[in-house]
Coordinates of C-alpha atoms and ligand atoms in Angstrom, one line a residue:
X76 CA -8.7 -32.4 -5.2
X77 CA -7.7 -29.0 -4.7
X78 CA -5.6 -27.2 -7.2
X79 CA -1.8 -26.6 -5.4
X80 CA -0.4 -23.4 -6.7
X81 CA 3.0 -21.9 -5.9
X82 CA 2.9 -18.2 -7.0
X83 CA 5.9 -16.1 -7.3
X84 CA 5.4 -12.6 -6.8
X85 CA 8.2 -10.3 -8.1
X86 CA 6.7 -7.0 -6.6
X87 CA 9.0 -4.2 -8.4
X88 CA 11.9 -6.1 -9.3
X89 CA 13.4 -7.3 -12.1
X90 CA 13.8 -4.9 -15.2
X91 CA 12.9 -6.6 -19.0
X92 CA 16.2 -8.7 -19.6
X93 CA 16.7 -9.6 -15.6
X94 CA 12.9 -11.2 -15.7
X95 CA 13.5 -12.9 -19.2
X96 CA 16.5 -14.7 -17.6
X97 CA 14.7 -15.7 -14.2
X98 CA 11.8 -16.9 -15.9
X99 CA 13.7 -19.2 -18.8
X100 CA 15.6 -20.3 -15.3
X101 CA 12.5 -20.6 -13.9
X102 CA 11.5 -22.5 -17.5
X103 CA 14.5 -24.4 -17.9
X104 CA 14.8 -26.1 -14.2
X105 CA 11.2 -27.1 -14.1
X106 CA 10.5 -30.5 -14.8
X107 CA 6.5 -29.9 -15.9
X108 CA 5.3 -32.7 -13.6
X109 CA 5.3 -30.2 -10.9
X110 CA 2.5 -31.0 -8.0
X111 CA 2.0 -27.7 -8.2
X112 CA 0.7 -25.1 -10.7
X113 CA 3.9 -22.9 -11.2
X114 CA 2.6 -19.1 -11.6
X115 CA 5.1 -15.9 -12.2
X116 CA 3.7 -12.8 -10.8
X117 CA 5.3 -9.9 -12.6
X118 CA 5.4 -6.3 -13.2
X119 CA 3.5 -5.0 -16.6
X120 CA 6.2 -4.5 -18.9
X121 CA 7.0 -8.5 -19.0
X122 CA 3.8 -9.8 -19.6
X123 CA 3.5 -10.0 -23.1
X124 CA 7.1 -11.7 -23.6
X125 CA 6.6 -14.1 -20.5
X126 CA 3.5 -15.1 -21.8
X127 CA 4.8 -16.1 -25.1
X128 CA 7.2 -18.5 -23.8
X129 CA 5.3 -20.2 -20.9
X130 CA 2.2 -20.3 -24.1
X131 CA 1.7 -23.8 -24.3
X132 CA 4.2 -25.1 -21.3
X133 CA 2.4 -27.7 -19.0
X134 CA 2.5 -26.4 -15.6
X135 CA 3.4 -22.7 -16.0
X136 CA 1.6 -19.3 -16.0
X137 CA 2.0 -15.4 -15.7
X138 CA 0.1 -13.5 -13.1
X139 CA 0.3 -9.7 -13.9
X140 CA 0.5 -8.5 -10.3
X141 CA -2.8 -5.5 -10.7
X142 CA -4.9 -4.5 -12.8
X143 CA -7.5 -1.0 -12.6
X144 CA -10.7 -1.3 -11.1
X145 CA -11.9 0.9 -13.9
X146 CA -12.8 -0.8 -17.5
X147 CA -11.0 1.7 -19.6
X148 CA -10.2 5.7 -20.6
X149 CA -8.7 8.2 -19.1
X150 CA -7.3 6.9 -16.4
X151 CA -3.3 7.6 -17.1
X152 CA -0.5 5.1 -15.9
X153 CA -3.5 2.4 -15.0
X154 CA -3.4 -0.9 -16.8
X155 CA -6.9 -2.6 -17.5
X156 CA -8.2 -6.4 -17.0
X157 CA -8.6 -6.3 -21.3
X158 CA -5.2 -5.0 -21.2
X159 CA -3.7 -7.8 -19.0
X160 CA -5.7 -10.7 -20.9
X161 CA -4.6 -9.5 -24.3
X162 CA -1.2 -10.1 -23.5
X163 CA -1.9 -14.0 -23.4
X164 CA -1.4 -13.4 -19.4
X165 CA -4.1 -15.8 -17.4
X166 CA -3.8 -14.4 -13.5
X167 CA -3.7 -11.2 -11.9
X168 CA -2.7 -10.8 -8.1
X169 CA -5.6 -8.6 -6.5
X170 CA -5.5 -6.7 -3.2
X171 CA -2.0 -7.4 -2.2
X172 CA -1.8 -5.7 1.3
X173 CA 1.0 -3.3 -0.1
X174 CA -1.5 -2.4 -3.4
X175 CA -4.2 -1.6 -0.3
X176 CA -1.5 0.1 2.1
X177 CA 0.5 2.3 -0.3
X178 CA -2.0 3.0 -2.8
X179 CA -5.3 3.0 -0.7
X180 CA -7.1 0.8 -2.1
X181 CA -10.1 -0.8 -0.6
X182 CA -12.5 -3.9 -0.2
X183 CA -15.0 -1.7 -2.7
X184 CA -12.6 -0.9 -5.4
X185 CA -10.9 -4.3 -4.7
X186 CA -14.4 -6.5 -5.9
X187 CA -15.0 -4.1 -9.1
X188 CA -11.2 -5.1 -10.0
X189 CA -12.2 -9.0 -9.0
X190 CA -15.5 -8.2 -11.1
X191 CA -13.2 -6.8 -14.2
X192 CA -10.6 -9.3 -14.4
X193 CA -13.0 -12.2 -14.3
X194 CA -14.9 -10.7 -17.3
X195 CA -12.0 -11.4 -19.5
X196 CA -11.3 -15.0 -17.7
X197 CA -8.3 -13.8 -15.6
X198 CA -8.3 -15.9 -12.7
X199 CA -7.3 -14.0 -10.0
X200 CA -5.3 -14.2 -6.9
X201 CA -7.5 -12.4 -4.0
X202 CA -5.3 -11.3 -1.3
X203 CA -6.3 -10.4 2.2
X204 CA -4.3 -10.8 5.9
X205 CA -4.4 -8.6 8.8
X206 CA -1.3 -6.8 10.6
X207 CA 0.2 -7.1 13.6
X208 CA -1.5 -4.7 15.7
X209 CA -5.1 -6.2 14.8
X210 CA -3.2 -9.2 15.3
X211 CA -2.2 -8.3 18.9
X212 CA -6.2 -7.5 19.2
X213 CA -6.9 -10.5 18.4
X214 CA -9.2 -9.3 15.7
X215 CA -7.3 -10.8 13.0
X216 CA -10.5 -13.8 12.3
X217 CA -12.8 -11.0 11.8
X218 CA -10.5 -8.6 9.8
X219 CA -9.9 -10.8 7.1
X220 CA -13.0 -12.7 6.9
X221 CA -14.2 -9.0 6.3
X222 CA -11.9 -8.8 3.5
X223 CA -13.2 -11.8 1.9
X224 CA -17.1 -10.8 2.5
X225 CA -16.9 -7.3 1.3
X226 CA -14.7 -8.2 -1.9
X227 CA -16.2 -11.7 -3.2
X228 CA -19.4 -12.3 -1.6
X229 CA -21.0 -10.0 -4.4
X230 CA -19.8 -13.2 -7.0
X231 CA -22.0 -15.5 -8.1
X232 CA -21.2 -19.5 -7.5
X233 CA -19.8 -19.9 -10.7
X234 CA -17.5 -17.1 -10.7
X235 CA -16.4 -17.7 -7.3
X236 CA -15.2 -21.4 -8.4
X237 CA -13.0 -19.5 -10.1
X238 CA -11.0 -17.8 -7.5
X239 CA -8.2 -18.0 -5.6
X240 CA -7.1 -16.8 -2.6
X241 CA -3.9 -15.7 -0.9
X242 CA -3.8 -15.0 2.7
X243 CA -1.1 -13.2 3.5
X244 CA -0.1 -11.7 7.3
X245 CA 1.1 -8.2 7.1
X246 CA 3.3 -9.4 10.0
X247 CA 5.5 -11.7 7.7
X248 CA 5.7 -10.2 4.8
X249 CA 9.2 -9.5 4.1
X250 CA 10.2 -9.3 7.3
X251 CA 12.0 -13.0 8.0
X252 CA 9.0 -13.9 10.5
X253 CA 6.6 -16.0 9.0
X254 CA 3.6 -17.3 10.3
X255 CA 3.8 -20.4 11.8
X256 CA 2.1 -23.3 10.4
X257 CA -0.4 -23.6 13.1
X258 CA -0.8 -20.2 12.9
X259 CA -1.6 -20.2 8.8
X260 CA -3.5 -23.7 9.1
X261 CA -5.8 -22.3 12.1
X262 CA -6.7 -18.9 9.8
X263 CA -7.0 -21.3 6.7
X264 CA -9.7 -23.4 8.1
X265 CA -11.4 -20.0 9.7
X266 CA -11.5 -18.6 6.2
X267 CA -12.5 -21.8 4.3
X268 CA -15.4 -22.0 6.9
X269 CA -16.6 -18.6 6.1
X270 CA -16.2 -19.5 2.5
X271 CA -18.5 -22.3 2.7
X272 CA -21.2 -20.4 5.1
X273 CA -21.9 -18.3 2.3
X274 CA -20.9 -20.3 -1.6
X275 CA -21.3 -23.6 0.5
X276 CA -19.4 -26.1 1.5
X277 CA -18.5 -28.1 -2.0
X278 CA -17.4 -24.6 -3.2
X279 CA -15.3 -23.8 -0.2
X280 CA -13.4 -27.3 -0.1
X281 CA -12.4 -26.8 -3.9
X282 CA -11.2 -23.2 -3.2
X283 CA -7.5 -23.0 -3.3
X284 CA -6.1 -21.0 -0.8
X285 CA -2.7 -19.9 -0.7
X286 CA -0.3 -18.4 2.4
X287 CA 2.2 -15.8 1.5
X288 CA 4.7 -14.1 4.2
X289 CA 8.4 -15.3 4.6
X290 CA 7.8 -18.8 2.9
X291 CA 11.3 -19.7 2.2
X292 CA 12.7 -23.1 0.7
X293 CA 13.9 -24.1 4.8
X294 CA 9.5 -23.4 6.1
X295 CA 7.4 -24.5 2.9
X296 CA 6.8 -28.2 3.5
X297 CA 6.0 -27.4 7.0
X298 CA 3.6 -24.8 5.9
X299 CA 2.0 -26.7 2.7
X300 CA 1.5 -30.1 5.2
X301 CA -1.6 -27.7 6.9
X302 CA -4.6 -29.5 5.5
X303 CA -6.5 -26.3 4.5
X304 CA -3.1 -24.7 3.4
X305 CA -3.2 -25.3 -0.8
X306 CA 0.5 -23.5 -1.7
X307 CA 1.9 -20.4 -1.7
X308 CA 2.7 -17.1 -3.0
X309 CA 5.7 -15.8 -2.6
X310 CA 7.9 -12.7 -2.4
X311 CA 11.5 -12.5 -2.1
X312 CA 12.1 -16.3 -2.2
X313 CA 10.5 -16.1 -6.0
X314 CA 13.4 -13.8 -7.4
X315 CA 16.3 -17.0 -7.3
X316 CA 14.9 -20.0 -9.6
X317 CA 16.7 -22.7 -7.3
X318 CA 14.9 -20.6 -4.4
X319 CA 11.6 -20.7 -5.8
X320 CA 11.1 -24.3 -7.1
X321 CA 12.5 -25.8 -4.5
X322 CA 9.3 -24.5 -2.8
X323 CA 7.2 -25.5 -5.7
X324 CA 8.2 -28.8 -4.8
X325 CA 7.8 -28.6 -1.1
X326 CA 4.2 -30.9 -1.4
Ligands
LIG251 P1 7.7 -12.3 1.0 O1 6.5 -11.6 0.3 O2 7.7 -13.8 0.6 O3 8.9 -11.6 0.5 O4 7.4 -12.2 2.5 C1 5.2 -12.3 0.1 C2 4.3 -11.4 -0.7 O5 4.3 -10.2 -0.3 O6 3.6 -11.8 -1.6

């Protein structure tokens, strides 16, 4: 069975005593017999405290939301993998589609920071989706399965067992209008199939792969009942507790 994770993803919200309070909420509403792997994907500064107090919890981890693609030294403001793992932090969100649209970054420098965080056992969260207008080409198959080949294909089986991916439509995130769940399912199985053409098929089927884009407490179970569809990560919806695991129980 495929692990189910619902991911939270703060983005830039939430300064130190607002993000203690929404992840003891988070903590305290929680039963830890969640279906789901509960992750909290937040900025730097609250790693090392969120950490501390999920350390141990059944259920529960912190995702740090980057890291650098470059190992260590002069590279000022930049956060490293062995920076984000000494905190007691187990996940990193890679390649979210505003980390490659605001701050450039791209499929190469995306696979050194997949290569980076899984030398210190970070597990990360590999995003990739396509937007609207290569949408409206109807490109959007071949755009993302791009993504996938130019970032992970480099990883040996045994490091790509670890990975987990978030596919995420530029389209919906954000923006109220989220994918259907035809529309997630149908890319799902596309990607899951070009998973297993390459790291085979066992590997593929035990990938998790998560949607992301608008998933709200009213459109998760519709969403999570796709077959190929293993959870969620999630954006606004992730900053309210009640919000957040009511989708975490959506299965
Ligand atoms: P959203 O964001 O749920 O607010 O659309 C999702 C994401 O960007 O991860």
């Amino acid at each position: 069975m495929r692990q189910k994770i619902v991911a939270g993803n703060w983005k830039m919200n939430n300064n130190l005593e607002a993000g203690k309070k929404l992840a003891q909420e988070v903590l305290d509403k929680a039963t830890g017999n969640e279906e789901a792997q509960i992750v909290l994907g937040t900025p730097f500064i609250h790693l090392t405290v969120l950490a501390d107090s999920v350390a141990g919890k059944k259920g529960i981890e912190i995702a740090a939301q980057n890291c650098s693609d470059k190992a260590s030294g002069a590279y000022t403001g930049e956060t490293s993998a062995e920076m984000v793992k000494s905190t007691g932090t187990n996940y990193v969100i890679i390649g979210h589609s505003e980390r490659r649209e605001y701050f450039n970054e791209t499929n190469a420098q995306l696979a050194a920071k997949v290569d980076l965080a899984l030398a210190q056992e970070l597990i990360p969260i590999f995003c990739c989706g396509e937007s609207l207008e290569i949408r409206e080409k109807e490109e959007h198959f071949s755009y993302v399965k791009q993504q996938l080949t130019e970032s992970l294909f480099h990883l040996s089986s045994a490091d790509f067992a670890k990975i987990v991916i978030a596919y995420e439509p530029i389209w919906a995130i954000g923006t109220g209008r989220t994918a259907s769940s035809a529309q997630a399912q149908e890319m799902h199985a596309e990607l899951r199939a070009h998973l297993a053409s390459h790291f085979g098929q066992e590997l593929a089927d035990s990938c998790s792969i998560l949607y992301g884009g608008s998933c709200k407490p009213s459109n998760a179970k519709e969403i999570f009942e796709g077959s190929d569809v293993d959870g969620g990560l999630i954006g606004g919806a992730s900053l309210n507790a009640n919000d957040f695991l009511a989708i975490v129980n959506s299965f």
